[in-house]
């Protein structure tokens, strides 16, 4: 059996982990802006706008 790597799933798992770490380090709930920063939403928007 050949191991299969799903790169999209691995990236999602990594982002989830980063979000969990950020939430556990925060004193209060994360703001939407903080969540966007952790998930690199602005970077993704910039990357797709330049494409």
mmCIF file of the C-alpha atoms, coordinates in Angstrom:
data_MODEL
# 
_entry.id   MODEL 
# 
loop_
_atom_site.group_PDB 
_atom_site.id 
_atom_site.type_symbol 
_atom_site.label_atom_id 
_atom_site.label_alt_id 
_atom_site.label_comp_id 
_atom_site.label_asym_id 
_atom_site.label_entity_id 
_atom_site.label_seq_id 
_atom_site.pdbx_PDB_ins_code 
_atom_site.Cartn_x 
_atom_site.Cartn_y 
_atom_site.Cartn_z 
_atom_site.occupancy 
_atom_site.B_iso_or_equiv 
_atom_site.pdbx_formal_charge 
_atom_site.auth_seq_id 
_atom_site.auth_comp_id 
_atom_site.auth_asym_id 
_atom_site.auth_atom_id 
_atom_site.pdbx_PDB_model_num 
ATOM 1  C CA . UNK A 1 1  ? 0.000   0.000  0.000  1.00 0.00 ? 1  UNK A CA 1 
ATOM 2  C CA . UNK A 1 2  ? 1.388   3.393  -1.031 1.00 0.00 ? 2  UNK A CA 1 
ATOM 3  C CA . UNK A 1 3  ? 1.048   6.206  1.537  1.00 0.00 ? 3  UNK A CA 1 
ATOM 4  C CA . UNK A 1 4  ? -0.963  9.137  0.235  1.00 0.00 ? 4  UNK A CA 1 
ATOM 5  C CA . UNK A 1 5  ? -0.275  12.710 1.231  1.00 0.00 ? 5  UNK A CA 1 
ATOM 6  C CA . UNK A 1 6  ? -3.051  15.228 0.969  1.00 0.00 ? 6  UNK A CA 1 
ATOM 7  C CA . UNK A 1 7  ? -1.214  18.547 0.979  1.00 0.00 ? 7  UNK A CA 1 
ATOM 8  C CA . UNK A 1 8  ? -4.395  20.591 1.396  1.00 0.00 ? 8  UNK A CA 1 
ATOM 9  C CA . UNK A 1 9  ? -5.441  18.571 4.431  1.00 0.00 ? 9  UNK A CA 1 
ATOM 10 C CA . UNK A 1 10 ? -1.957  18.871 5.933  1.00 0.00 ? 10 UNK A CA 1 
ATOM 11 C CA . UNK A 1 11 ? -2.027  22.664 5.456  1.00 0.00 ? 11 UNK A CA 1 
ATOM 12 C CA . UNK A 1 12 ? -5.474  22.859 7.098  1.00 0.00 ? 12 UNK A CA 1 
ATOM 13 C CA . UNK A 1 13 ? -4.268  20.793 10.051 1.00 0.00 ? 13 UNK A CA 1 
ATOM 14 C CA . UNK A 1 14 ? -1.252  23.085 10.451 1.00 0.00 ? 14 UNK A CA 1 
ATOM 15 C CA . UNK A 1 15 ? -3.444  26.202 10.403 1.00 0.00 ? 15 UNK A CA 1 
ATOM 16 C CA . UNK A 1 16 ? -5.836  24.628 12.924 1.00 0.00 ? 16 UNK A CA 1 
ATOM 17 C CA . UNK A 1 17 ? -2.902  23.928 15.209 1.00 0.00 ? 17 UNK A CA 1 
ATOM 18 C CA . UNK A 1 18 ? -1.691  27.512 14.930 1.00 0.00 ? 18 UNK A CA 1 
ATOM 19 C CA . UNK A 1 19 ? -5.196  28.776 15.694 1.00 0.00 ? 19 UNK A CA 1 
ATOM 20 C CA . UNK A 1 20 ? -5.465  26.519 18.761 1.00 0.00 ? 20 UNK A CA 1 
ATOM 21 C CA . UNK A 1 21 ? -2.086  27.744 20.025 1.00 0.00 ? 21 UNK A CA 1 
ATOM 22 C CA . UNK A 1 22 ? -3.072  31.391 19.509 1.00 0.00 ? 22 UNK A CA 1 
ATOM 23 C CA . UNK A 1 23 ? -6.385  30.834 21.297 1.00 0.00 ? 23 UNK A CA 1 
ATOM 24 C CA . UNK A 1 24 ? -4.725  29.093 24.227 1.00 0.00 ? 24 UNK A CA 1 
ATOM 25 C CA . UNK A 1 25 ? -2.193  31.924 24.585 1.00 0.00 ? 25 UNK A CA 1 
ATOM 26 C CA . UNK A 1 26 ? -4.841  34.671 24.465 1.00 0.00 ? 26 UNK A CA 1 
ATOM 27 C CA . UNK A 1 27 ? -6.242  36.129 27.654 1.00 0.00 ? 27 UNK A CA 1 
ATOM 28 C CA . UNK A 1 28 ? -9.660  36.650 26.060 1.00 0.00 ? 28 UNK A CA 1 
ATOM 29 C CA . UNK A 1 29 ? -11.447 35.540 22.909 1.00 0.00 ? 29 UNK A CA 1 
ATOM 30 C CA . UNK A 1 30 ? -9.551  36.116 19.695 1.00 0.00 ? 30 UNK A CA 1 
ATOM 31 C CA . UNK A 1 31 ? -10.856 38.988 17.605 1.00 0.00 ? 31 UNK A CA 1 
ATOM 32 C CA . UNK A 1 32 ? -11.744 38.374 13.985 1.00 0.00 ? 32 UNK A CA 1 
ATOM 33 C CA . UNK A 1 33 ? -8.660  40.362 13.025 1.00 0.00 ? 33 UNK A CA 1 
ATOM 34 C CA . UNK A 1 34 ? -6.482  38.134 15.211 1.00 0.00 ? 34 UNK A CA 1 
ATOM 35 C CA . UNK A 1 35 ? -7.969  35.009 13.663 1.00 0.00 ? 35 UNK A CA 1 
ATOM 36 C CA . UNK A 1 36 ? -7.364  36.404 10.170 1.00 0.00 ? 36 UNK A CA 1 
ATOM 37 C CA . UNK A 1 37 ? -3.765  37.151 11.138 1.00 0.00 ? 37 UNK A CA 1 
ATOM 38 C CA . UNK A 1 38 ? -3.178  33.620 12.470 1.00 0.00 ? 38 UNK A CA 1 
ATOM 39 C CA . UNK A 1 39 ? -4.787  32.079 9.382  1.00 0.00 ? 39 UNK A CA 1 
ATOM 40 C CA . UNK A 1 40 ? -2.867  34.472 7.100  1.00 0.00 ? 40 UNK A CA 1 
ATOM 41 C CA . UNK A 1 41 ? -6.064  35.619 5.393  1.00 0.00 ? 41 UNK A CA 1 
ATOM 42 C CA . UNK A 1 42 ? -4.545  38.929 4.267  1.00 0.00 ? 42 UNK A CA 1 
ATOM 43 C CA . UNK A 1 43 ? -1.607  37.079 2.697  1.00 0.00 ? 43 UNK A CA 1 
ATOM 44 C CA . UNK A 1 44 ? -3.977  34.773 0.836  1.00 0.00 ? 44 UNK A CA 1 
ATOM 45 C CA . UNK A 1 45 ? -5.968  37.733 -0.486 1.00 0.00 ? 45 UNK A CA 1 
ATOM 46 C CA . UNK A 1 46 ? -2.765  39.441 -1.656 1.00 0.00 ? 46 UNK A CA 1 
ATOM 47 C CA . UNK A 1 47 ? -1.546  36.240 -3.342 1.00 0.00 ? 47 UNK A CA 1 
ATOM 48 C CA . UNK A 1 48 ? -4.804  35.731 -5.246 1.00 0.00 ? 48 UNK A CA 1 
ATOM 49 C CA . UNK A 1 49 ? -5.055  39.401 -6.214 1.00 0.00 ? 49 UNK A CA 1 
ATOM 50 C CA . UNK A 1 50 ? -1.604  39.280 -7.797 1.00 0.00 ? 50 UNK A CA 1 
ATOM 51 C CA . UNK A 1 51 ? -2.330  36.102 -9.725 1.00 0.00 ? 51 UNK A CA 1 
# 
